[in-house]
Amino acid sequence: MTPSETGRFFLPGPTEVHPDVLAAQTRPMIGHRGRAIEELLARIASGLAVVFQTRCPVIVSASAASGLMEAAIRNGVHTGPVLALVNGAFSSRFASIARACGREVDVWEVEWGQIHDLDGLAERLRDRRYEAVTVTHSESSTGALQDLEGIASVVAEHPDTLLLVDSVTGIGAVEVRPDDWGIDFILTGSQKALALPPGLAFAVPSEAMMERAATIPDRGWYFDLVKLVESLEKNQTPATPAVSLLYALDAQLERILEEGIEARWERHRRMQALTVEWAEGTGLGVFAVPEGRSPTVTCVNHPEPKRVVSAMAERGWTIGGGYGKIQDRTFRIGHMGDHTVDGLKALLAELDEVVA
Ligand SMILES: *Cc1c(COP(=O)(O)O)cnc(C)c1O
């Protein structure tokens, strides 16, 4: 990709990666045991603590984010029941993963584009004792944003119930305070809001999550949180880490910290406001309910989304198609990662001509 072509890639993941971050991956290889990697992992750990606003360890795994969704279930749930809050494709995947791991799952599904109400959650948690609640913070298939702080405060009334959160298009771009809010496991992938190449996943386990994991004998090997955290404390990893991706992460953390995490949240809020204003101004409208919309992905109503996506491609711009069962009536704009308000304005000006 030539530099002139950057700033035109607005998929809701993978997202555009800055050329300096891509270039960092070409550094020479180092062994995965010894001083050099330990220094790299230590530096990364201190940056991640700021990005994820936590004093808990931040696990870095060489996997897709879905790997850590599986880790959430295998380390956080004995047999169930799990209460899965479903409002789109990715939250539905969380429920499927729990079932695929042999756990009992109660699905509480609301319409795509909606979010779950806190009174309903409180009622369900009173009616049945759940080992865990799964939730997708920012549902990338619809652009809906759950009230994570509110959900966490309801789940906190039940100390035996863990809150397991897929925040793949949330954390790093949207304000989240895992320790203060009482989230037991929150995970993301490298290729979304963090604007890194795909291939790494991250998670913050609470103390309660670690205590639960220790009581589950068949939690597996690759995603065993106890083993992962023990290694992390020595700045090591149980298996070979994705060294080149760690170089990219190291470079990107420096860029994120230079901007500041709160400034990053604010930039995403501004990009969201601009996109929503544009979508409403055109008369097309936004798919997700007004009270819960994601700062990272906007799902726009349109009768011919495939035409829009390909017309934009012909002009040299990439946006996302609709996802799953709403693919024929929506397209998606991923305004996350390192995109800027000005860059987004240029995209929307182009889109204006295409949707007209
Ligand atoms: C992209 C995405 C995932 C899946 O990430 P993988 O890295 O492909 O496993 C899960 N949840 C949400 C909300 C996502 O946006």
Short mmCIF file of C-alpha atoms and ligand atoms in Angstrom, two decimals:
data_model
loop_
_atom_site.label_atom_id
_atom_site.label_comp_id
_atom_site.label_asym_id
_atom_site.label_seq_id
_atom_site.Cartn_x
_atom_site.Cartn_y
_atom_site.Cartn_z
CA MET A 1 0.00 0.00 0.00
CA THR A 2 1.40 3.38 -0.95
CA PRO A 3 1.10 6.16 1.63
CA SER A 4 -1.40 8.04 -0.56
CA GLU A 5 -3.82 5.17 -0.11
CA THR A 6 -3.88 5.24 3.68
CA GLY A 7 -6.92 6.73 5.42
CA ARG A 8 -9.42 4.97 3.14
CA PHE A 9 -9.92 1.69 4.96
CA PHE A 10 -12.99 1.87 7.22
CA LEU A 11 -13.87 -1.76 7.88
CA PRO A 12 -15.14 -2.50 11.40
CA GLY A 13 -12.12 -4.80 11.65
CA PRO A 14 -9.50 -5.41 10.68
CA THR A 15 -8.73 -1.72 10.84
CA GLU A 16 -6.04 0.30 9.15
CA VAL A 17 -2.57 -0.06 10.65
CA HIS A 18 -0.15 2.85 10.68
CA PRO A 19 2.89 2.33 8.39
CA ASP A 20 5.32 2.73 11.33
CA VAL A 21 3.51 -0.03 13.19
CA LEU A 22 3.55 -2.30 10.14
CA ALA A 23 7.26 -1.58 9.72
CA ALA A 24 8.02 -2.50 13.34
CA GLN A 25 7.19 -6.11 12.41
CA THR A 26 10.28 -6.35 10.23
CA ARG A 27 12.67 -6.16 13.19
CA PRO A 28 14.98 -9.19 13.47
CA MET A 29 13.74 -12.20 15.39
CA ILE A 30 14.71 -12.78 19.02
CA GLY A 31 14.49 -15.98 21.01
CA HIS A 32 11.37 -16.47 23.06
CA ARG A 33 13.38 -17.18 26.22
CA GLY A 34 15.84 -14.68 27.67
CA ARG A 35 16.48 -11.04 28.48
CA ALA A 36 15.38 -9.44 25.20
CA ILE A 37 11.88 -10.89 25.14
CA GLU A 38 11.43 -10.35 28.87
CA GLU A 39 12.26 -6.67 28.47
CA LEU A 40 9.85 -6.40 25.57
CA LEU A 41 7.06 -8.12 27.53
CA ALA A 42 7.67 -5.93 30.58
CA ARG A 43 7.46 -2.75 28.52
CA ILE A 44 4.29 -3.99 26.82
CA ALA A 45 2.71 -4.87 30.19
CA SER A 46 3.19 -1.36 31.52
CA GLY A 47 1.62 0.18 28.43
CA LEU A 48 -1.32 -2.23 28.43
CA ALA A 49 -2.06 -1.39 32.09
CA VAL A 50 -2.74 2.20 31.02
CA VAL A 51 -4.68 1.36 27.87
CA PHE A 52 -6.91 -1.08 29.75
CA GLN A 53 -7.05 1.04 32.94
CA THR A 54 -6.24 -1.86 35.23
CA ARG A 55 -3.92 -3.05 37.97
CA CYS A 56 -4.73 -6.67 37.07
CA PRO A 57 -2.48 -8.57 34.67
CA VAL A 58 -3.25 -8.11 30.97
CA ILE A 59 -3.00 -11.39 29.10
CA VAL A 60 -1.62 -11.25 25.57
CA SER A 61 -2.42 -14.32 23.55
CA ALA A 62 -1.40 -15.37 20.06
CA SER A 63 -4.92 -16.01 18.82
CA ALA A 64 -8.04 -14.42 17.45
CA ALA A 65 -10.29 -12.74 20.02
CA SER A 66 -12.60 -15.75 19.82
CA GLY A 67 -9.85 -17.79 21.49
CA LEU A 68 -10.16 -15.66 24.61
CA MET A 69 -13.97 -15.90 24.47
CA GLU A 70 -13.41 -19.62 24.80
CA ALA A 71 -10.90 -18.96 27.59
CA ALA A 72 -13.55 -16.90 29.39
CA ILE A 73 -15.93 -19.86 29.44
CA ARG A 74 -13.39 -22.59 30.18
CA ASN A 75 -11.84 -20.67 33.08
CA GLY A 76 -14.94 -18.94 34.40
CA VAL A 77 -17.69 -21.57 34.30
CA HIS A 78 -17.78 -25.12 35.69
CA THR A 79 -20.96 -26.44 34.08
CA GLY A 80 -23.26 -23.42 34.09
CA PRO A 81 -25.77 -22.08 33.89
CA VAL A 82 -24.49 -19.08 31.97
CA LEU A 83 -26.79 -16.16 31.16
CA ALA A 84 -25.90 -14.99 27.64
CA LEU A 85 -27.11 -11.51 26.69
CA VAL A 86 -27.66 -11.69 22.93
CA ASN A 87 -28.41 -8.72 20.64
CA GLY A 88 -26.47 -9.55 17.49
CA ALA A 89 -24.03 -11.93 15.82
CA PHE A 90 -21.06 -11.67 18.17
CA SER A 91 -23.03 -11.92 21.39
CA SER A 92 -24.69 -14.96 19.84
CA ARG A 93 -21.23 -16.39 19.16
CA PHE A 94 -20.40 -16.03 22.88
CA ALA A 95 -23.45 -18.19 23.69
CA SER A 96 -22.44 -20.73 21.02
CA ILE A 97 -18.94 -20.96 22.43
CA ALA A 98 -20.32 -21.64 25.91
CA ARG A 99 -22.55 -24.40 24.51
CA ALA A 100 -19.66 -25.80 22.43
CA CYS A 101 -17.68 -26.05 25.68
CA GLY A 102 -20.53 -28.16 27.09
CA ARG A 103 -21.86 -25.52 29.48
CA GLU A 104 -25.56 -24.95 30.13
CA VAL A 105 -26.66 -21.64 28.63
CA ASP A 106 -29.77 -19.51 29.06
CA VAL A 107 -30.00 -17.07 26.18
CA TRP A 108 -31.71 -13.74 26.81
CA GLU A 109 -32.17 -12.35 23.34
CA VAL A 110 -33.44 -8.90 22.41
CA GLU A 111 -33.94 -7.54 18.90
CA TRP A 112 -30.78 -6.80 16.91
CA GLY A 113 -29.88 -3.13 17.36
CA GLN A 114 -31.35 -3.02 20.89
CA ILE A 115 -29.56 -3.20 24.22
CA HIS A 116 -30.52 -5.07 27.40
CA ASP A 117 -32.34 -3.25 30.17
CA LEU A 118 -30.91 -3.32 33.66
CA ASP A 119 -34.16 -4.07 35.50
CA GLY A 120 -34.67 -7.14 33.31
CA LEU A 121 -31.15 -8.27 34.12
CA ALA A 122 -31.65 -7.78 37.86
CA GLU A 123 -34.85 -9.84 37.66
CA ARG A 124 -33.19 -12.71 35.79
CA LEU A 125 -30.31 -12.81 38.22
CA ARG A 126 -32.79 -12.99 41.12
CA ASP A 127 -34.75 -15.82 39.45
CA ARG A 128 -31.83 -18.14 38.83
CA ARG A 129 -28.32 -18.49 40.20
CA TYR A 130 -25.87 -18.03 37.32
CA GLU A 131 -22.17 -18.84 37.34
CA ALA A 132 -21.54 -16.14 34.77
CA VAL A 133 -23.13 -13.54 32.51
CA THR A 134 -21.73 -13.02 29.00
CA VAL A 135 -22.16 -9.70 27.21
CA THR A 136 -20.84 -8.09 24.07
CA HIS A 137 -20.01 -4.50 24.94
CA SER A 138 -20.02 -3.06 21.41
CA GLU A 139 -22.00 -5.40 19.12
CA SER A 140 -20.11 -4.93 15.87
CA SER A 141 -22.87 -6.48 13.73
CA THR A 142 -25.37 -3.75 14.70
CA GLY A 143 -23.36 -0.88 16.19
CA ALA A 144 -25.18 -1.19 19.54
CA LEU A 145 -23.33 -0.31 22.74
CA GLN A 146 -24.37 -1.92 26.01
CA ASP A 147 -24.32 0.06 29.25
CA LEU A 148 -21.39 -1.90 30.59
CA GLU A 149 -20.98 0.06 33.81
CA GLY A 150 -24.69 -0.39 34.55
CA ILE A 151 -24.61 -4.11 33.75
CA ALA A 152 -21.54 -4.53 35.96
CA SER A 153 -23.28 -2.80 38.87
CA VAL A 154 -26.26 -5.17 38.60
CA VAL A 155 -24.07 -8.29 38.35
CA ALA A 156 -22.03 -7.05 41.33
CA GLU A 157 -25.09 -7.69 43.55
CA HIS A 158 -24.35 -11.40 43.01
CA PRO A 159 -20.81 -12.11 44.16
CA ASP A 160 -20.86 -15.69 42.80
CA THR A 161 -21.76 -14.54 39.30
CA LEU A 162 -18.87 -13.52 37.06
CA LEU A 163 -19.24 -10.91 34.34
CA LEU A 164 -17.49 -11.99 31.12
CA VAL A 165 -17.23 -9.27 28.48
CA ASP A 166 -16.44 -9.27 24.78
CA SER A 167 -15.24 -5.72 24.24
CA VAL A 168 -13.51 -6.38 20.93
CA THR A 169 -14.72 -3.11 19.39
CA GLY A 170 -14.87 -1.31 22.73
CA ILE A 171 -11.87 -1.28 25.02
CA GLY A 172 -9.07 0.94 23.74
CA ALA A 173 -11.57 3.31 22.09
CA VAL A 174 -14.46 3.48 24.55
CA GLU A 175 -14.18 4.34 28.23
CA VAL A 176 -13.94 1.14 30.26
CA ARG A 177 -12.63 0.82 33.81
CA PRO A 178 -12.52 -2.91 34.50
CA ASP A 179 -11.29 -2.67 38.11
CA ASP A 180 -13.55 0.20 39.18
CA TRP A 181 -16.63 -1.21 37.45
CA GLY A 182 -16.10 -4.78 38.67
CA ILE A 183 -15.67 -6.65 35.37
CA ASP A 184 -14.30 -10.18 35.82
CA PHE A 185 -13.01 -10.82 32.34
CA ILE A 186 -12.84 -8.37 29.47
CA LEU A 187 -11.27 -9.27 26.17
CA THR A 188 -10.39 -7.73 22.84
CA GLY A 189 -8.45 -8.48 19.67
CA SER A 190 -5.54 -6.61 18.11
CA GLN A 191 -7.25 -5.86 14.80
CA LYS A 192 -10.06 -3.57 15.95
CA ALA A 193 -9.86 -0.46 18.15
CA LEU A 194 -6.15 -0.93 18.85
CA ALA A 195 -5.36 -0.66 15.12
CA LEU A 196 -2.88 -3.53 15.01
CA PRO A 197 -2.62 -6.39 12.56
CA PRO A 198 -4.83 -9.40 13.40
CA GLY A 199 -3.36 -12.23 15.45
CA LEU A 200 -3.17 -11.07 19.06
CA ALA A 201 -5.90 -11.07 21.68
CA PHE A 202 -5.93 -9.41 25.11
CA ALA A 203 -7.85 -9.97 28.31
CA VAL A 204 -7.98 -8.61 31.83
CA PRO A 205 -8.99 -11.23 34.45
CA SER A 206 -10.15 -10.01 37.87
CA GLU A 207 -9.05 -11.64 41.11
CA ALA A 208 -12.43 -13.37 41.34
CA MET A 209 -11.94 -14.77 37.84
CA MET A 210 -8.52 -16.13 38.81
CA GLU A 211 -10.00 -17.70 41.95
CA ARG A 212 -12.75 -19.34 39.90
CA ALA A 213 -10.24 -20.60 37.29
CA ALA A 214 -8.16 -22.27 39.98
CA THR A 215 -11.19 -24.39 40.98
CA ILE A 216 -11.87 -25.69 37.45
CA PRO A 217 -9.73 -28.77 36.80
CA ASP A 218 -10.34 -29.20 33.06
CA ARG A 219 -9.77 -25.63 31.95
CA GLY A 220 -7.40 -26.79 29.21
CA TRP A 221 -3.77 -25.93 28.53
CA TYR A 222 -3.35 -23.23 25.89
CA PHE A 223 -5.84 -20.85 27.49
CA ASP A 224 -5.23 -21.81 31.12
CA LEU A 225 -5.42 -18.43 32.86
CA VAL A 226 -3.54 -19.65 35.92
CA LYS A 227 -0.58 -20.70 33.82
CA LEU A 228 -0.76 -17.60 31.62
CA VAL A 229 -0.75 -15.24 34.62
CA GLU A 230 2.09 -17.13 36.35
CA SER A 231 4.21 -16.74 33.22
CA LEU A 232 3.19 -13.11 32.77
CA GLU A 233 4.42 -12.30 36.27
CA LYS A 234 7.89 -13.40 35.11
CA ASN A 235 7.50 -11.54 31.79
CA GLN A 236 7.30 -14.87 30.01
CA THR A 237 4.75 -16.86 28.03
CA PRO A 238 4.01 -20.61 28.32
CA ALA A 239 4.23 -21.11 24.52
CA THR A 240 6.02 -19.21 21.77
CA PRO A 241 4.64 -15.67 21.53
CA ALA A 242 3.92 -13.97 18.17
CA VAL A 243 7.18 -12.00 18.34
CA SER A 244 6.64 -9.85 15.24
CA LEU A 245 3.17 -8.87 16.39
CA LEU A 246 4.61 -7.96 19.78
CA TYR A 247 6.97 -5.55 18.00
CA ALA A 248 3.95 -3.97 16.33
CA LEU A 249 2.16 -3.80 19.69
CA ASP A 250 5.17 -2.18 21.33
CA ALA A 251 5.26 0.49 18.62
CA GLN A 252 1.51 1.07 18.71
CA LEU A 253 1.38 1.33 22.52
CA GLU A 254 3.89 4.13 22.31
CA ARG A 255 1.65 5.94 19.81
CA ILE A 256 -1.50 5.35 21.90
CA LEU A 257 0.14 6.60 25.10
CA GLU A 258 1.42 9.64 23.27
CA GLU A 259 -2.15 10.53 22.31
CA GLY A 260 -3.42 9.60 25.79
CA ILE A 261 -6.16 7.06 26.44
CA GLU A 262 -8.76 9.65 27.43
CA ALA A 263 -8.02 11.68 24.31
CA ARG A 264 -8.46 8.46 22.33
CA TRP A 265 -11.90 7.90 23.89
CA GLU A 266 -12.83 11.50 23.09
CA ARG A 267 -11.67 11.21 19.46
CA HIS A 268 -13.91 8.14 19.05
CA ARG A 269 -16.89 9.97 20.56
CA ARG A 270 -16.38 12.77 18.06
CA MET A 271 -16.09 10.35 15.14
CA GLN A 272 -19.30 8.68 16.25
CA ALA A 273 -21.17 11.98 16.59
CA LEU A 274 -20.08 13.00 13.11
CA THR A 275 -21.16 9.67 11.58
CA VAL A 276 -24.54 9.63 13.32
CA GLU A 277 -25.18 13.23 12.33
CA TRP A 278 -24.32 12.38 8.73
CA ALA A 279 -26.49 9.24 8.65
CA GLU A 280 -29.45 11.08 10.11
CA GLY A 281 -28.86 14.10 7.87
CA THR A 282 -29.10 11.93 4.74
CA GLY A 283 -32.40 10.53 6.00
CA LEU A 284 -31.01 6.97 5.98
CA GLY A 285 -30.82 6.64 9.75
CA VAL A 286 -28.78 4.54 12.16
CA PHE A 287 -29.73 0.92 12.90
CA ALA A 288 -28.90 0.84 16.63
CA VAL A 289 -31.17 2.45 19.23
CA PRO A 290 -30.25 6.05 20.20
CA GLU A 291 -29.65 5.14 23.86
CA GLY A 292 -26.89 2.68 23.00
CA ARG A 293 -24.65 3.40 20.03
CA SER A 294 -21.05 2.42 19.64
CA PRO A 295 -18.28 5.00 19.28
CA THR A 296 -16.41 2.60 16.97
CA VAL A 297 -18.89 1.22 14.46
CA THR A 298 -22.05 2.68 12.97
CA CYS A 299 -24.51 0.49 11.15
CA VAL A 300 -26.38 2.64 8.60
CA ASN A 301 -29.79 1.70 7.16
CA HIS A 302 -29.80 1.41 3.38
CA PRO A 303 -31.99 -0.50 0.89
CA GLU A 304 -29.03 -1.44 -1.36
CA PRO A 305 -25.97 -1.82 0.87
CA LYS A 306 -24.06 -4.04 -1.58
CA ARG A 307 -24.26 -1.34 -4.25
CA VAL A 308 -22.93 1.26 -1.79
CA VAL A 309 -20.02 -0.90 -0.68
CA SER A 310 -18.95 -1.71 -4.24
CA ALA A 311 -19.40 1.87 -5.48
CA MET A 312 -17.15 3.02 -2.66
CA ALA A 313 -14.63 0.30 -3.55
CA GLU A 314 -14.54 1.57 -7.14
CA ARG A 315 -13.65 4.99 -5.75
CA GLY A 316 -10.88 3.45 -3.66
CA TRP A 317 -12.61 3.40 -0.26
CA THR A 318 -13.37 0.38 1.91
CA ILE A 319 -16.40 0.27 4.20
CA GLY A 320 -18.10 -2.74 5.77
CA GLY A 321 -21.13 -4.54 4.40
CA GLY A 322 -24.04 -5.49 6.61
CA TYR A 323 -23.55 -8.50 8.85
CA GLY A 324 -25.60 -11.67 9.17
CA LYS A 325 -29.35 -11.34 8.95
CA ILE A 326 -29.28 -7.55 8.37
CA GLN A 327 -26.76 -7.67 5.51
CA ASP A 328 -29.38 -6.70 2.93
CA ARG A 329 -30.53 -3.58 4.72
CA THR A 330 -27.47 -2.02 6.35
CA PHE A 331 -23.82 -1.17 5.72
CA ARG A 332 -21.25 -0.45 8.38
CA ILE A 333 -18.62 2.22 8.89
CA GLY A 334 -15.76 1.29 11.18
CA HIS A 335 -14.60 4.61 12.64
CA MET A 336 -12.07 3.23 15.05
CA GLY A 337 -8.41 2.80 15.69
CA ASP A 338 -6.22 5.56 14.34
CA HIS A 339 -8.81 7.23 12.10
CA THR A 340 -9.26 10.97 12.53
CA VAL A 341 -12.27 13.25 12.42
CA ASP A 342 -10.89 14.88 9.25
CA GLY A 343 -10.26 11.52 7.60
CA LEU A 344 -13.80 10.49 8.44
CA LYS A 345 -15.17 13.74 6.97
CA ALA A 346 -13.48 12.86 3.68
CA LEU A 347 -15.10 9.41 3.73
CA LEU A 348 -18.54 10.83 4.47
CA ALA A 349 -18.21 13.40 1.67
CA GLU A 350 -17.55 10.53 -0.73
CA LEU A 351 -20.39 8.46 0.72
CA ASP A 352 -22.72 11.42 0.29
CA GLU A 353 -22.31 11.17 -3.46
CA VAL A 354 -22.68 7.40 -3.50
CA VAL A 355 -25.88 7.14 -1.43
CA ALA A 356 -27.58 10.07 -3.23
C1 LIG B 1 -14.40 -9.03 15.49
C2 LIG B 1 -15.19 -9.38 16.68
C3 LIG B 1 -15.06 -10.64 17.30
C4 LIG B 1 -14.23 -11.75 16.73
O1 LIG B 1 -12.87 -11.47 16.71
P1 LIG B 1 -11.87 -12.58 16.15
O2 LIG B 1 -10.53 -11.97 16.38
O3 LIG B 1 -12.20 -12.75 14.69
O4 LIG B 1 -12.10 -13.83 16.89
C5 LIG B 1 -15.78 -10.89 18.44
N1 LIG B 1 -16.60 -9.95 18.97
C6 LIG B 1 -16.75 -8.74 18.40
C7 LIG B 1 -17.65 -7.75 19.07
C8 LIG B 1 -16.05 -8.41 17.25
O5 LIG B 1 -16.20 -7.20 16.70
#
